[in-house]
PDB file of C-alpha atoms and ligand atoms in Angstrom:
ATOM      1  CA  MET A   1      51.550  95.877 -34.991  1.00  0.00           C
ATOM      2  CA  GLU A   2      52.773  92.836 -33.053  1.00  0.00           C
ATOM      3  CA  THR A   3      53.766  89.943 -35.267  1.00  0.00           C
ATOM      4  CA  PHE A   4      53.961  86.313 -34.267  1.00  0.00           C
ATOM      5  CA  LYS A   5      54.057  82.829 -35.718  1.00  0.00           C
ATOM      6  CA  ILE A   6      51.384  80.307 -35.849  1.00  0.00           C
ATOM      7  CA  LEU A   7      52.709  76.842 -35.458  1.00  0.00           C
ATOM      8  CA  GLU A   8      50.472  74.004 -36.647  1.00  0.00           C
ATOM      9  CA  ILE A   9      51.704  71.564 -33.893  1.00  0.00           C
ATOM     10  CA  LYS A  10      48.954  68.915 -34.557  1.00  0.00           C
ATOM     11  CA  GLU A  11      50.021  68.647 -38.120  1.00  0.00           C
ATOM     12  CA  SER A  12      53.657  68.131 -37.308  1.00  0.00           C
ATOM     13  CA  VAL A  13      52.721  65.588 -34.616  1.00  0.00           C
ATOM     14  CA  PHE A  14      50.683  63.728 -37.201  1.00  0.00           C
ATOM     15  CA  GLU A  15      53.661  64.060 -39.988  1.00  0.00           C
ATOM     16  CA  ASP A  16      56.146  62.505 -37.408  1.00  0.00           C
ATOM     17  CA  ASN A  17      53.717  59.677 -36.418  1.00  0.00           C
ATOM     18  CA  ASN A  18      52.891  58.861 -40.087  1.00  0.00           C
ATOM     19  CA  ARG A  19      56.779  58.460 -40.791  1.00  0.00           C
ATOM     20  CA  GLU A  20      57.173  56.293 -37.811  1.00  0.00           C
ATOM     21  CA  ALA A  21      54.131  54.059 -38.859  1.00  0.00           C
ATOM     22  CA  ASP A  22      55.479  53.735 -42.385  1.00  0.00           C
ATOM     23  CA  GLY A  23      58.850  52.590 -40.825  1.00  0.00           C
ATOM     24  CA  LEU A  24      56.949  50.038 -38.576  1.00  0.00           C
ATOM     25  CA  ARG A  25      54.976  48.595 -41.320  1.00  0.00           C
ATOM     26  CA  ASN A  26      58.138  48.000 -43.377  1.00  0.00           C
ATOM     27  CA  GLU A  27      59.683  46.138 -40.338  1.00  0.00           C
ATOM     28  CA  LEU A  28      56.557  44.144 -39.914  1.00  0.00           C
ATOM     29  CA  LYS A  29      56.593  43.288 -43.580  1.00  0.00           C
ATOM     30  CA  LYS A  30      60.269  42.145 -43.490  1.00  0.00           C
ATOM     31  CA  ASN A  31      59.371  40.035 -40.339  1.00  0.00           C
ATOM     32  CA  LYS A  32      56.276  38.452 -42.042  1.00  0.00           C
ATOM     33  CA  THR A  33      54.160  39.622 -39.298  1.00  0.00           C
ATOM     34  CA  PHE A  34      50.606  40.851 -40.024  1.00  0.00           C
ATOM     35  CA  LEU A  35      49.339  43.552 -37.511  1.00  0.00           C
ATOM     36  CA  LEU A  36      45.549  44.272 -37.350  1.00  0.00           C
ATOM     37  CA  ASN A  37      44.363  47.393 -35.517  1.00  0.00           C
ATOM     38  CA  LEU A  38      40.940  46.724 -34.100  1.00  0.00           C
ATOM     39  CA  MET A  39      39.068  49.954 -32.970  1.00  0.00           C
ATOM     40  CA  SER A  40      35.673  50.658 -31.600  1.00  0.00           C
ATOM     41  CA  SER A  41      33.691  52.438 -28.760  1.00  0.00           C
ATOM     42  CA  PRO A  42      33.965  51.038 -25.211  1.00  0.00           C
ATOM     43  CA  GLY A  43      31.878  47.826 -24.834  1.00  0.00           C
ATOM     44  CA  SER A  44      31.090  47.219 -28.511  1.00  0.00           C
ATOM     45  CA  GLY A  45      32.598  43.732 -28.402  1.00  0.00           C
ATOM     46  CA  LYS A  46      36.355  43.992 -29.289  1.00  0.00           C
ATOM     47  CA  THR A  47      37.646  41.336 -26.641  1.00  0.00           C
ATOM     48  CA  THR A  48      34.744  38.979 -27.349  1.00  0.00           C
ATOM     49  CA  THR A  49      35.641  39.306 -30.999  1.00  0.00           C
ATOM     50  CA  VAL A  50      39.224  38.749 -30.311  1.00  0.00           C
ATOM     51  CA  LEU A  51      38.565  35.590 -28.428  1.00  0.00           C
ATOM     52  CA  ARG A  52      36.290  34.317 -31.297  1.00  0.00           C
ATOM     53  CA  THR A  53      38.840  35.195 -33.806  1.00  0.00           C
ATOM     54  CA  ILE A  54      41.535  33.197 -31.799  1.00  0.00           C
ATOM     55  CA  GLU A  55      39.327  30.218 -31.759  1.00  0.00           C
ATOM     56  CA  ALA A  56      38.706  30.372 -35.476  1.00  0.00           C
ATOM     57  CA  LEU A  57      42.416  30.895 -36.449  1.00  0.00           C
ATOM     58  CA  LYS A  58      44.593  29.291 -33.856  1.00  0.00           C
ATOM     59  CA  SER A  59      45.060  26.079 -35.824  1.00  0.00           C
ATOM     60  CA  ASP A  60      46.068  28.015 -38.960  1.00  0.00           C
ATOM     61  CA  MET A  61      48.564  30.392 -37.550  1.00  0.00           C
ATOM     62  CA  VAL A  62      50.595  31.601 -34.559  1.00  0.00           C
ATOM     63  CA  ILE A  63      48.620  34.711 -32.916  1.00  0.00           C
ATOM     64  CA  GLY A  64      49.703  37.341 -30.518  1.00  0.00           C
ATOM     65  CA  VAL A  65      47.387  39.916 -28.877  1.00  0.00           C
ATOM     66  CA  MET A  66      48.065  43.490 -27.424  1.00  0.00           C
ATOM     67  CA  GLU A  67      45.372  44.786 -25.267  1.00  0.00           C
ATOM     68  CA  ALA A  68      45.531  48.620 -24.895  1.00  0.00           C
ATOM     69  CA  ASP A  69      43.545  50.213 -22.195  1.00  0.00           C
ATOM     70  CA  ILE A  70      44.026  53.422 -20.002  1.00  0.00           C
ATOM     71  CA  ASP A  71      44.002  51.000 -16.912  1.00  0.00           C
ATOM     72  CA  SER A  72      43.170  47.566 -15.829  1.00  0.00           C
ATOM     73  CA  ASP A  73      44.259  44.101 -17.227  1.00  0.00           C
ATOM     74  CA  VAL A  74      40.849  42.243 -17.465  1.00  0.00           C
ATOM     75  CA  ASP A  75      41.186  41.881 -21.241  1.00  0.00           C
ATOM     76  CA  ALA A  76      44.628  40.480 -21.143  1.00  0.00           C
ATOM     77  CA  HIS A  77      43.423  37.932 -18.432  1.00  0.00           C
ATOM     78  CA  ASP A  78      40.589  36.748 -20.804  1.00  0.00           C
ATOM     79  CA  VAL A  79      42.975  36.311 -23.669  1.00  0.00           C
ATOM     80  CA  ALA A  80      45.746  34.636 -21.537  1.00  0.00           C
ATOM     81  CA  LYS A  81      43.200  31.977 -20.691  1.00  0.00           C
ATOM     82  CA  THR A  82      43.148  30.764 -24.319  1.00  0.00           C
ATOM     83  CA  GLY A  83      46.973  30.167 -24.079  1.00  0.00           C
ATOM     84  CA  THR A  84      47.592  32.842 -26.627  1.00  0.00           C
ATOM     85  CA  LYS A  85      50.694  35.198 -26.220  1.00  0.00           C
ATOM     86  CA  VAL A  86      49.321  38.481 -24.927  1.00  0.00           C
ATOM     87  CA  ILE A  87      50.463  41.843 -23.526  1.00  0.00           C
ATOM     88  CA  GLN A  88      48.644  44.470 -21.683  1.00  0.00           C
ATOM     89  CA  LEU A  89      49.542  48.028 -22.654  1.00  0.00           C
ATOM     90  CA  HIS A  90      48.674  50.964 -20.591  1.00  0.00           C
ATOM     91  CA  THR A  91      48.315  54.173 -22.228  1.00  0.00           C
ATOM     92  CA  GLY A  92      48.761  56.488 -19.258  1.00  0.00           C
ATOM     93  CA  GLY A  93      45.469  58.316 -19.785  1.00  0.00           C
ATOM     94  CA  MET A  94      45.868  58.556 -23.540  1.00  0.00           C
ATOM     95  CA  CYS A  95      42.845  57.589 -25.620  1.00  0.00           C
ATOM     96  CA  HIS A  96      44.614  56.116 -28.423  1.00  0.00           C
ATOM     97  CA  LEU A  97      47.884  54.335 -29.475  1.00  0.00           C
ATOM     98  CA  ASP A  98      50.392  56.115 -31.825  1.00  0.00           C
ATOM     99  CA  ALA A  99      53.069  54.246 -33.879  1.00  0.00           C
ATOM    100  CA  ASP A 100      55.758  54.672 -31.252  1.00  0.00           C
ATOM    101  CA  MET A 101      53.475  53.135 -28.397  1.00  0.00           C
ATOM    102  CA  THR A 102      52.560  50.320 -30.944  1.00  0.00           C
ATOM    103  CA  LYS A 103      56.223  49.578 -31.557  1.00  0.00           C
ATOM    104  CA  GLN A 104      56.905  49.422 -27.906  1.00  0.00           C
ATOM    105  CA  GLY A 105      54.065  47.068 -27.467  1.00  0.00           C
ATOM    106  CA  LEU A 106      55.259  44.872 -30.123  1.00  0.00           C
ATOM    107  CA  LEU A 107      58.862  44.686 -28.612  1.00  0.00           C
ATOM    108  CA  GLY A 108      57.273  43.976 -25.228  1.00  0.00           C
ATOM    109  CA  LEU A 109      55.193  41.162 -26.827  1.00  0.00           C
ATOM    110  CA  GLY A 110      57.952  39.694 -28.870  1.00  0.00           C
ATOM    111  CA  THR A 111      56.981  39.029 -32.477  1.00  0.00           C
ATOM    112  CA  GLU A 112      59.434  36.329 -33.380  1.00  0.00           C
ATOM    113  CA  GLY A 113      57.553  33.470 -35.041  1.00  0.00           C
ATOM    114  CA  ILE A 114      54.106  35.231 -34.842  1.00  0.00           C
ATOM    115  CA  ASP A 115      52.287  35.542 -38.062  1.00  0.00           C
ATOM    116  CA  PHE A 116      49.220  37.521 -36.816  1.00  0.00           C
ATOM    117  CA  VAL A 117      49.045  40.158 -34.143  1.00  0.00           C
ATOM    118  CA  ILE A 118      45.713  41.757 -32.921  1.00  0.00           C
ATOM    119  CA  LEU A 119      45.974  45.101 -31.416  1.00  0.00           C
ATOM    120  CA  GLU A 120      42.832  45.985 -29.375  1.00  0.00           C
ATOM    121  CA  ASN A 121      43.039  49.645 -29.331  1.00  0.00           C
ATOM    122  CA  VAL A 122      41.582  51.799 -26.533  1.00  0.00           C
ATOM    123  CA  GLY A 123      37.920  52.056 -26.639  1.00  0.00           C
ATOM    124  CA  ASN A 124      37.046  55.300 -28.454  1.00  0.00           C
ATOM    125  CA  LEU A 125      35.595  56.205 -31.818  1.00  0.00           C
ATOM    126  CA  VAL A 126      37.603  59.572 -32.079  1.00  0.00           C
ATOM    127  CA  CYS A 127      41.272  59.564 -31.207  1.00  0.00           C
ATOM    128  CA  PRO A 128      42.477  56.193 -32.442  1.00  0.00           C
ATOM    129  CA  ALA A 129      41.042  57.168 -35.926  1.00  0.00           C
ATOM    130  CA  GLU A 130      43.644  60.000 -36.091  1.00  0.00           C
ATOM    131  CA  PHE A 131      46.721  58.045 -35.431  1.00  0.00           C
ATOM    132  CA  ASP A 132      48.319  55.452 -37.806  1.00  0.00           C
ATOM    133  CA  THR A 133      49.608  52.674 -35.563  1.00  0.00           C
ATOM    134  CA  GLY A 134      51.698  51.296 -38.286  1.00  0.00           C
ATOM    135  CA  ALA A 135      49.152  48.456 -38.739  1.00  0.00           C
ATOM    136  CA  SER A 136      48.959  46.189 -41.758  1.00  0.00           C
ATOM    137  CA  LYS A 137      45.237  46.623 -41.921  1.00  0.00           C
ATOM    138  CA  ASN A 138      42.519  48.584 -39.813  1.00  0.00           C
ATOM    139  CA  ALA A 139      39.151  47.253 -38.597  1.00  0.00           C
ATOM    140  CA  MET A 140      36.372  48.691 -36.554  1.00  0.00           C
ATOM    141  CA  ILE A 141      33.403  47.472 -34.687  1.00  0.00           C
ATOM    142  CA  LEU A 142      30.173  49.133 -34.576  1.00  0.00           C
ATOM    143  CA  SER A 143      27.575  47.319 -32.289  1.00  0.00           C
ATOM    144  CA  ILE A 144      23.833  47.346 -32.765  1.00  0.00           C
ATOM    145  CA  PRO A 145      23.064  49.078 -29.357  1.00  0.00           C
ATOM    146  CA  GLU A 146      25.096  52.010 -30.319  1.00  0.00           C
ATOM    147  CA  GLY A 147      22.822  53.091 -33.136  1.00  0.00           C
ATOM    148  CA  ASP A 148      22.972  53.558 -36.924  1.00  0.00           C
ATOM    149  CA  ASP A 149      23.664  57.176 -36.836  1.00  0.00           C
ATOM    150  CA  LYS A 150      27.346  56.540 -35.910  1.00  0.00           C
ATOM    151  CA  PRO A 151      28.820  56.866 -39.559  1.00  0.00           C
ATOM    152  CA  LEU A 152      27.242  60.362 -39.563  1.00  0.00           C
ATOM    153  CA  LYS A 153      28.728  61.391 -36.099  1.00  0.00           C
ATOM    154  CA  TYR A 154      32.156  59.863 -36.446  1.00  0.00           C
ATOM    155  CA  PRO A 155      32.929  59.908 -40.104  1.00  0.00           C
ATOM    156  CA  LEU A 156      36.786  59.792 -39.868  1.00  0.00           C
ATOM    157  CA  MET A 157      36.766  56.260 -38.235  1.00  0.00           C
ATOM    158  CA  PHE A 158      34.513  54.954 -40.963  1.00  0.00           C
ATOM    159  CA  SER A 159      36.505  56.420 -43.575  1.00  0.00           C
ATOM    160  CA  ILE A 160      39.896  55.060 -42.638  1.00  0.00           C
ATOM    161  CA  VAL A 161      39.219  51.348 -41.751  1.00  0.00           C
ATOM    162  CA  ASP A 162      39.429  48.394 -44.257  1.00  0.00           C
ATOM    163  CA  VAL A 163      36.640  46.403 -42.437  1.00  0.00           C
ATOM    164  CA  LEU A 164      33.554  47.274 -40.458  1.00  0.00           C
ATOM    165  CA  LEU A 165      32.255  44.612 -38.210  1.00  0.00           C
ATOM    166  CA  ILE A 166      28.698  45.249 -37.170  1.00  0.00           C
ATOM    167  CA  ASN A 167      28.535  43.318 -33.956  1.00  0.00           C
ATOM    168  CA  LYS A 168      25.790  42.032 -31.619  1.00  0.00           C
ATOM    169  CA  ILE A 169      23.609  41.138 -34.771  1.00  0.00           C
ATOM    170  CA  ASP A 170      21.899  38.576 -32.528  1.00  0.00           C
ATOM    171  CA  ALA A 171      20.300  41.568 -30.742  1.00  0.00           C
ATOM    172  CA  ILE A 172      19.056  43.559 -33.844  1.00  0.00           C
ATOM    173  CA  ASP A 173      15.332  42.799 -33.122  1.00  0.00           C
ATOM    174  CA  TYR A 174      15.518  44.674 -29.761  1.00  0.00           C
ATOM    175  CA  PHE A 175      16.923  47.961 -31.288  1.00  0.00           C
ATOM    176  CA  ASP A 176      15.883  50.466 -33.682  1.00  0.00           C
ATOM    177  CA  PHE A 177      18.832  49.786 -35.878  1.00  0.00           C
ATOM    178  CA  ASP A 178      18.697  50.146 -39.690  1.00  0.00           C
ATOM    179  CA  LEU A 179      21.332  47.879 -41.051  1.00  0.00           C
ATOM    180  CA  GLU A 180      21.049  48.872 -44.713  1.00  0.00           C
ATOM    181  CA  ALA A 181      21.334  52.619 -43.709  1.00  0.00           C
ATOM    182  CA  VAL A 182      24.641  51.836 -41.951  1.00  0.00           C
ATOM    183  CA  LYS A 183      25.878  50.122 -44.991  1.00  0.00           C
ATOM    184  CA  THR A 184      24.954  53.083 -47.208  1.00  0.00           C
ATOM    185  CA  ARG A 185      26.440  55.679 -44.948  1.00  0.00           C
ATOM    186  CA  ALA A 186      29.669  53.727 -44.469  1.00  0.00           C
ATOM    187  CA  LYS A 187      30.166  53.125 -48.162  1.00  0.00           C
ATOM    188  CA  LYS A 188      29.393  56.648 -48.875  1.00  0.00           C
ATOM    189  CA  LEU A 189      32.371  57.604 -46.698  1.00  0.00           C
ATOM    190  CA  ASN A 190      34.515  54.773 -47.846  1.00  0.00           C
ATOM    191  CA  PRO A 191      33.450  52.950 -51.125  1.00  0.00           C
ATOM    192  CA  ASN A 192      36.124  50.200 -50.642  1.00  0.00           C
ATOM    193  CA  ILE A 193      35.103  49.291 -46.966  1.00  0.00           C
ATOM    194  CA  LYS A 194      34.317  45.572 -46.284  1.00  0.00           C
ATOM    195  CA  ILE A 195      31.253  45.206 -44.045  1.00  0.00           C
ATOM    196  CA  ILE A 196      30.694  42.032 -42.113  1.00  0.00           C
ATOM    197  CA  PRO A 197      27.647  41.609 -39.790  1.00  0.00           C
ATOM    198  CA  ILE A 198      28.808  39.400 -36.804  1.00  0.00           C
ATOM    199  CA  SER A 199      27.700  38.084 -33.330  1.00  0.00           C
ATOM    200  CA  ALA A 200      30.697  37.532 -31.227  1.00  0.00           C
ATOM    201  CA  ARG A 201      28.349  35.824 -28.932  1.00  0.00           C
ATOM    202  CA  THR A 202      26.761  33.261 -31.306  1.00  0.00           C
ATOM    203  CA  GLY A 203      29.623  33.149 -33.797  1.00  0.00           C
ATOM    204  CA  GLU A 204      27.481  34.355 -36.716  1.00  0.00           C
ATOM    205  CA  GLY A 205      29.693  35.850 -39.481  1.00  0.00           C
ATOM    206  CA  ILE A 206      32.966  34.857 -37.775  1.00  0.00           C
ATOM    207  CA  ASP A 207      33.789  32.517 -40.594  1.00  0.00           C
ATOM    208  CA  GLU A 208      33.624  35.239 -43.127  1.00  0.00           C
ATOM    209  CA  TRP A 209      35.793  37.415 -40.893  1.00  0.00           C
ATOM    210  CA  ALA A 210      38.322  34.749 -40.310  1.00  0.00           C
ATOM    211  CA  ASP A 211      38.546  34.170 -44.164  1.00  0.00           C
ATOM    212  CA  TRP A 212      39.210  37.882 -44.745  1.00  0.00           C
ATOM    213  CA  ILE A 213      42.132  37.563 -42.079  1.00  0.00           C
ATOM    214  CA  ARG A 214      43.499  34.342 -43.675  1.00  0.00           C
ATOM    215  CA  THR A 215      43.772  36.104 -47.214  1.00  0.00           C
ATOM    216  CA  GLU A 216      45.197  39.253 -45.814  1.00  0.00           C
ATOM    217  CA  VAL A 217      47.822  37.364 -43.678  1.00  0.00           C
ATOM    218  CA  LYS A 218      48.780  35.134 -46.677  1.00  0.00           C
ATOM    219  CA  ASN A 219      49.064  38.286 -49.013  1.00  0.00           C
ATOM    220  CA  TRP A 220      51.138  40.124 -46.402  1.00  0.00           C
ATOM    221  CA  LYS A 221      53.710  37.217 -46.266  1.00  0.00           C
ATOM    222  CA  GLU A 222      53.939  36.878 -50.111  1.00  0.00           C
ATOM    223  CA  GLN A 223      54.504  40.598 -50.753  1.00  0.00           C
TER     224      GLN A 223
HETATM  225  N1  GTP B   5      24.426  40.172 -27.450  1.00  0.00           N
HETATM  226  C1  GTP B   5      25.832  40.299 -27.561  1.00  0.00           C
HETATM  227  N2  GTP B   5      26.600  40.738 -26.599  1.00  0.00           N
HETATM  228  C2  GTP B   5      27.980  40.935 -26.893  1.00  0.00           C
HETATM  229  C3  GTP B   5      28.359  40.354 -28.201  1.00  0.00           C
HETATM  230  N3  GTP B   5      29.690  40.686 -28.198  1.00  0.00           N
HETATM  231  C4  GTP B   5      30.046  41.220 -26.984  1.00  0.00           C
HETATM  232  N4  GTP B   5      28.956  41.302 -26.240  1.00  0.00           N
HETATM  233  C5  GTP B   5      28.818  41.608 -24.807  1.00  0.00           C
HETATM  234  O1  GTP B   5      29.161  43.074 -24.699  1.00  0.00           O
HETATM  235  C6  GTP B   5      29.841  43.316 -23.496  1.00  0.00           C
HETATM  236  C7  GTP B   5      31.269  44.228 -23.932  1.00  0.00           C
HETATM  237  O2  GTP B   5      31.997  43.253 -24.717  1.00  0.00           O
HETATM  238  P1  GTP B   5      33.707  43.253 -24.714  1.00  0.00           P
HETATM  239  O3  GTP B   5      34.118  42.292 -25.825  1.00  0.00           O
HETATM  240  O4  GTP B   5      34.198  43.465 -23.349  1.00  0.00           O
HETATM  241  O5  GTP B   5      33.760  44.688 -25.301  1.00  0.00           O
HETATM  242  P2  GTP B   5      35.092  45.636 -25.522  1.00  0.00           P
HETATM  243  O6  GTP B   5      34.819  46.424 -26.813  1.00  0.00           O
HETATM  244  O7  GTP B   5      36.282  44.754 -25.570  1.00  0.00           O
HETATM  245  O8  GTP B   5      35.012  46.550 -24.396  1.00  0.00           O
HETATM  246  P3  GTP B   5      36.349  47.662 -23.886  1.00  0.00           P
HETATM  247  O9  GTP B   5      37.462  46.828 -23.933  1.00  0.00           O
HETATM  248  O10 GTP B   5      35.841  47.938 -22.526  1.00  0.00           O
HETATM  249  O11 GTP B   5      36.234  48.749 -24.889  1.00  0.00           O
HETATM  250  C8  GTP B   5      30.131  41.950 -22.846  1.00  0.00           C
HETATM  251  O12 GTP B   5      29.166  41.874 -21.901  1.00  0.00           O
HETATM  252  C9  GTP B   5      29.886  40.983 -23.957  1.00  0.00           C
HETATM  253  O13 GTP B   5      29.505  39.754 -23.511  1.00  0.00           O
HETATM  254  C10 GTP B   5      27.497  40.074 -29.213  1.00  0.00           C
HETATM  255  O14 GTP B   5      27.822  39.655 -30.375  1.00  0.00           O
HETATM  256  N5  GTP B   5      26.177  39.836 -28.739  1.00  0.00           N
HETATM  257 MG1   MG B   6      38.053  45.005 -24.392  1.00  0.00          MG
END
């Protein structure tokens, strides 16, 4: 009978990445830079939310933005117009960022004197959930048109984030979206998840989101 080894490559990839991510988090803590990893499906409103967040927080802290996409630089252009320090990262076809790519991005951005870095991850509800980027905290956006069944279909993403922003709340009357059902489904996967309904278009809910960031940035610096 032939014998052969079975190698769990995926597991070792994750273990290496987790080690790298912990190292990056420690460096960020020493530098007193808070890194937020923002994830969602394509088009759910990450860039629009980033722009609103910059507007709400720019007088309180120095902000930097990393825009990750497979290709294009349209998102970085939008952020650059606000005068915020920004870098566009191209993943070369990869549907997520890992800790090493995030570290390269931070080096490229230059974090000296920056209090708060937002990483807009590649638009995808699957791969980014699997890779710890080394971020201080993780947030995701689910937008109303995507449907209230997403916590059932993509449970990992909902279970690993600290905050769930439910965006495009201004459009709720036009969609068959059960807000309470999403809250219940997300809490079942992740009892500690903070859920904030927002509209990046009208600004609804942005104050609560900005307050959460202010508190987290302060705690990060004091730790
Ligand atoms: N009605 C409504 N539209 C929104 C809202 N937020 C974003 N949009 C619109 O949704 C579309 C996509 O928004 P983006 O911010 O580019 O989404 P994204 O997640 O950054 O997209 P990718 O980077 O391509 O993954 C744009 O047309 C926005 O104007 C919102 O709160 N309400
Ligand atoms: Mg975007």
